[in-house]
XYZ file of C-alpha atoms in Angstrom:
338
model
C -24.321 33.713 -157.121
C -24.429 33.275 -153.415
C -23.471 36.901 -153.024
C -26.707 38.321 -155.260
C -28.711 35.575 -152.584
C -27.682 37.288 -150.116
C -28.227 41.221 -151.797
C -31.723 39.635 -152.795
C -31.825 39.250 -148.697
C -31.919 42.815 -148.103
C -33.065 44.761 -150.869
C -36.611 42.201 -151.934
C -38.944 40.534 -149.624
C -39.251 36.957 -148.861
C -41.782 34.182 -148.354
C -42.999 34.207 -151.799
C -45.877 31.886 -152.852
C -47.296 30.983 -156.201
C -51.306 31.376 -155.783
C -53.131 29.230 -157.894
C -55.693 30.921 -160.317
C -58.319 30.732 -162.702
C -56.370 32.494 -165.224
C -53.108 31.262 -163.457
C -50.341 30.992 -160.871
C -50.415 34.532 -159.074
C -46.894 35.170 -156.499
C -47.642 36.694 -153.791
C -46.022 36.693 -150.159
C -46.053 36.408 -146.605
C -44.157 37.354 -143.658
C -41.263 35.857 -141.874
C -38.101 36.758 -139.077
C -36.591 36.927 -143.153
C -38.578 40.061 -142.982
C -36.562 41.913 -140.091
C -33.145 42.072 -142.910
C -35.239 43.526 -145.176
C -37.174 45.851 -142.987
C -32.626 46.345 -140.901
C -31.413 47.384 -144.957
C -34.315 49.848 -145.842
C -33.820 51.481 -142.367
C -30.312 52.732 -143.295
C -32.081 54.256 -146.972
C -34.417 55.988 -144.567
C -31.450 57.772 -143.118
C -29.851 58.099 -146.383
C -32.734 59.804 -147.723
C -33.552 61.923 -144.335
C -29.884 63.762 -144.296
C -30.536 64.429 -148.093
C -33.749 66.196 -147.315
C -31.867 67.626 -144.284
C -29.009 68.907 -146.045
C -29.944 69.714 -149.625
C -33.053 71.099 -148.683
C -34.852 72.008 -144.562
C -31.211 73.782 -143.485
C -30.951 75.884 -147.330
C -34.428 77.722 -146.724
C -33.651 77.585 -142.498
C -30.707 79.967 -143.381
C -32.980 82.452 -145.131
C -35.814 82.730 -142.017
C -32.878 83.209 -139.520
C -35.651 81.243 -137.532
C -34.869 80.239 -133.213
C -34.246 77.666 -132.114
C -37.239 76.458 -131.365
C -38.591 77.115 -134.446
C -35.926 75.788 -135.813
C -36.404 72.037 -134.184
C -39.549 72.187 -135.253
C -39.378 73.568 -138.997
C -37.013 70.357 -139.995
C -39.266 67.845 -138.195
C -42.678 68.732 -139.937
C -40.443 69.828 -142.884
C -39.154 65.912 -143.023
C -42.690 65.017 -142.406
C -44.447 67.018 -145.137
C -41.909 64.531 -147.518
C -42.748 61.308 -145.636
C -46.724 61.334 -146.307
C -46.788 63.261 -149.636
C -45.340 60.260 -150.624
C -47.070 57.783 -148.014
C -50.149 59.011 -149.252
C -49.432 59.132 -153.448
C -48.010 55.312 -152.814
C -50.788 53.353 -150.138
C -53.997 55.721 -153.267
C -51.858 54.176 -156.137
C -52.114 50.498 -154.017
C -55.400 50.732 -152.828
C -56.869 51.817 -156.144
C -55.107 49.614 -158.191
C -55.603 46.417 -155.637
C -59.800 47.813 -155.814
C -59.690 48.491 -151.462
C -61.523 51.452 -152.396
C -63.920 50.012 -155.875
C -64.723 47.600 -153.478
C -65.464 48.030 -149.251
C -66.011 44.518 -149.128
C -62.985 43.150 -150.296
C -61.663 44.832 -145.783
C -63.022 41.237 -144.589
C -64.287 38.710 -147.502
C -61.944 35.770 -147.149
C -60.201 36.971 -144.164
C -57.109 36.282 -143.266
C -56.186 37.916 -145.793
C -52.448 35.544 -144.859
C -51.054 36.579 -148.776
C -49.961 39.373 -150.239
C -49.542 41.174 -153.299
C -45.838 42.347 -153.670
C -46.300 46.105 -153.961
C -48.678 45.148 -150.510
C -46.165 43.799 -148.677
C -43.228 46.019 -149.976
C -45.231 48.807 -148.234
C -45.370 47.940 -145.441
C -41.982 47.234 -144.849
C -41.350 50.917 -146.279
C -43.593 52.239 -142.975
C -42.567 49.807 -140.558
C -38.335 51.110 -141.641
C -39.584 54.555 -141.748
C -40.916 54.337 -138.031
C -37.876 52.365 -136.852
C -35.263 55.283 -138.204
C -37.073 57.836 -136.582
C -35.535 56.121 -133.309
C -32.095 57.043 -134.272
C -32.855 60.686 -135.318
C -33.460 61.151 -132.273
C -30.687 61.893 -131.727
C -28.846 62.254 -134.549
C -30.678 65.485 -134.708
C -30.280 66.837 -131.276
C -34.027 66.631 -130.638
C -34.925 68.757 -127.788
C -35.085 66.397 -124.467
C -39.170 67.985 -123.719
C -40.441 67.444 -127.425
C -38.479 63.396 -126.851
C -42.213 62.077 -124.855
C -44.178 63.032 -127.203
C -42.354 61.898 -130.778
C -41.430 58.403 -129.128
C -45.532 58.323 -128.192
C -46.133 59.079 -132.076
C -43.711 56.812 -132.974
C -44.932 54.410 -131.254
C -48.439 54.352 -131.819
C -47.408 54.309 -135.516
C -45.614 50.615 -135.009
C -48.074 49.282 -133.221
C -51.082 50.440 -135.365
C -48.335 48.814 -139.083
C -47.116 45.941 -137.226
C -49.913 44.615 -135.679
C -51.994 44.944 -139.184
C -49.114 43.331 -141.093
C -49.208 40.380 -138.338
C -52.567 40.162 -137.853
C -53.749 39.719 -141.118
C -55.946 43.110 -141.713
C -53.666 44.838 -144.141
C -56.543 46.051 -146.119
C -57.994 47.945 -143.749
C -54.637 48.883 -142.279
C -53.756 50.506 -145.361
C -57.039 52.563 -145.877
C -56.640 53.774 -142.381
C -52.881 54.898 -142.673
C -54.167 56.584 -145.932
C -56.577 58.864 -144.149
C -54.307 59.571 -141.485
C -51.500 60.497 -143.149
C -54.089 62.505 -145.234
C -55.117 65.312 -141.980
C -50.967 64.297 -141.183
C -49.770 66.578 -144.411
C -52.241 68.998 -144.497
C -51.370 69.079 -140.626
C -47.422 69.595 -141.230
C -47.559 71.924 -144.245
C -49.782 74.323 -142.943
C -46.972 74.911 -139.280
C -44.402 75.080 -141.981
C -46.310 78.435 -144.238
C -46.754 79.774 -140.624
C -42.733 79.665 -139.959
C -42.000 81.626 -143.229
C -45.269 84.068 -142.884
C -46.951 84.446 -139.430
C -50.000 86.203 -140.248
C -50.604 83.285 -142.669
C -52.775 80.664 -141.113
C -54.923 79.825 -143.456
C -53.999 75.870 -144.187
C -54.825 75.886 -140.722
C -58.341 76.260 -141.336
C -57.367 73.688 -144.479
C -56.230 70.296 -141.789
C -59.120 71.307 -139.320
C -61.702 70.229 -142.459
C -59.714 67.194 -143.576
C -59.216 65.921 -139.571
C -63.198 66.741 -139.194
C -64.084 64.281 -142.409
C -60.816 61.736 -141.527
C -62.300 60.975 -138.330
C -65.698 60.643 -140.066
C -64.757 57.817 -142.505
C -61.853 56.461 -139.894
C -64.923 55.835 -137.489
C -67.333 54.918 -139.798
C -64.933 51.798 -141.428
C -64.254 50.550 -138.415
C -68.274 50.317 -137.457
C -68.279 48.867 -140.781
C -65.322 46.559 -141.045
C -65.782 45.268 -136.842
C -69.600 45.464 -137.052
C -70.371 44.481 -139.488
C -67.618 42.189 -141.460
C -65.808 40.201 -139.482
C -68.778 39.049 -137.729
C -69.392 37.218 -141.742
C -66.763 35.477 -142.834
C -66.845 31.812 -142.947
C -64.403 30.725 -141.606
C -64.700 31.751 -137.284
C -62.651 29.397 -135.405
C -59.907 29.820 -134.116
C -55.974 28.902 -136.317
C -52.998 30.797 -135.986
C -51.749 28.057 -138.792
C -54.364 29.999 -140.890
C -53.597 33.788 -139.932
C -57.604 33.112 -137.973
C -56.303 34.702 -135.005
C -59.667 36.777 -133.840
C -62.380 36.574 -135.970
C -64.150 34.206 -133.967
C -64.137 37.182 -131.283
C -66.188 39.226 -132.978
C -69.069 36.798 -133.325
C -69.796 37.327 -130.456
C -71.709 40.392 -129.661
C -70.280 41.228 -126.402
C -67.253 41.165 -127.236
C -68.119 42.781 -130.945
C -69.939 46.183 -129.096
C -66.547 46.290 -126.515
C -64.960 46.603 -129.196
C -66.542 49.356 -130.699
C -67.139 51.626 -127.881
C -63.578 51.228 -127.243
C -63.090 53.056 -131.112
C -65.494 55.365 -130.234
C -64.179 56.745 -126.956
C -60.528 56.803 -128.684
C -62.182 58.783 -131.671
C -63.739 60.791 -128.811
C -60.451 61.437 -127.370
C -58.969 62.726 -129.872
C -62.126 64.962 -131.215
C -62.719 66.435 -127.334
C -58.052 66.504 -127.849
C -58.732 69.266 -131.308
C -61.835 70.976 -130.440
C -60.126 71.617 -127.896
C -57.088 73.130 -129.811
C -58.929 74.635 -132.011
C -61.067 76.693 -129.544
C -57.576 78.117 -127.316
C -56.507 78.903 -130.812
C -59.628 80.831 -131.854
C -59.156 82.684 -128.226
C -55.559 83.512 -128.446
C -56.607 85.339 -131.982
C -59.487 87.319 -130.883
C -57.172 88.014 -128.035
C -54.805 89.362 -130.374
C -57.499 91.167 -132.363
C -58.905 93.108 -129.543
C -55.132 93.610 -127.929
C -54.685 95.751 -131.372
C -57.987 97.840 -131.446
C -57.597 98.508 -128.327
C -53.408 99.733 -129.004
C -55.086 101.814 -132.464
C -57.383 103.459 -129.948
C -55.396 104.312 -127.703
C -53.191 105.840 -130.221
C -56.037 108.080 -131.530
C -56.973 109.232 -128.532
C -53.359 110.292 -127.691
C -53.811 112.280 -131.001
C -56.978 114.315 -130.279
C -56.052 114.752 -126.811
C -52.401 116.215 -127.982
C -52.960 120.398 -127.643
C -52.466 122.356 -131.163
C -50.389 126.023 -131.603
C -52.383 128.083 -133.764
C -51.869 132.017 -134.769
C -53.417 134.834 -134.671
C -52.002 134.799 -138.798
C -50.182 133.658 -140.563
C -46.157 134.588 -141.475
C -44.248 135.754 -144.264
C -40.468 136.728 -144.585
C -40.580 136.160 -140.684
C -43.784 138.826 -139.800
C -47.269 138.139 -139.074
C -49.414 138.761 -140.925
C -53.135 138.898 -140.915
C -55.553 136.810 -142.766
C -56.715 140.157 -145.340
C -52.435 140.680 -144.703
C -52.337 143.426 -143.248
C -50.154 143.981 -139.644
C -51.928 142.574 -136.466
C -50.389 145.914 -134.908
C -53.683 148.535 -134.099
C -52.933 151.923 -136.673
C -53.541 154.816 -134.234
C -55.304 157.616 -135.180
C -54.433 161.198 -135.670
C -56.214 163.804 -133.472
C -58.108 166.159 -135.409
């Protein structure tokens, strides 16, 4: 029994509480220090799954494609993230649908703070934290190039801040929707990269990713405005109460603070869109330059063929003898004198 209790500490989420409801009692969870032990266990699980995907899927594809070192590293990165994002999108969509967060948008801010979580919500957050923490030692295991480490560290840090912030500040419902939108756009981007590495002339999925990215950014901005601008200021409990998990809803009652937060959100989304537009313009410019260079090369080849002199004979050859067009010899016949 002692071993079983210790195993449950690593495998199952802790801090379960029986919450009374109209239908009886419902078991829910809150967070604590023991969550670190559970996260540590799933970090090792994520490392094992990462190695399985690399060994049995990505390495086999790489052997067939014969990619360069730079493309090989990017292919492995996108391959791992495609598997993770696809799993997370399906899992997150299932959670938000079954918990009713999409059908009832008011549930994103009603009864805040959301201290008690359903089992699947807490387990999802623990697995997400474990995955992005496991990505830190994977930078060493995968022998990532030094030039790529700052970019990947920045990406991992942003995901950890977002997920841990939503989990610790009891904004898990809003965090789930935002993660769903972000992972959906990231899935199409890395899928487009994989297709591009296999066939450099196929860039159709990048166009799909561009549309999905813009739509998800608009939904993200709308969601922020809805929750921060209209939802949280209407919460009944507006007093600061860290023991109950109410950290900052009282701040959103102040219109100046609320507008400042919304302004920062809008500026951040505007910077993201600006980088996206700059990337698309650079991509289109490279595409049109490539097309124009191909046209110039084709035109130069055509003019070269036209300028090449053609040798023409006055007749045609038959058995090594030049004949005239009517079959007679081109030699003029001597006229006999009368």
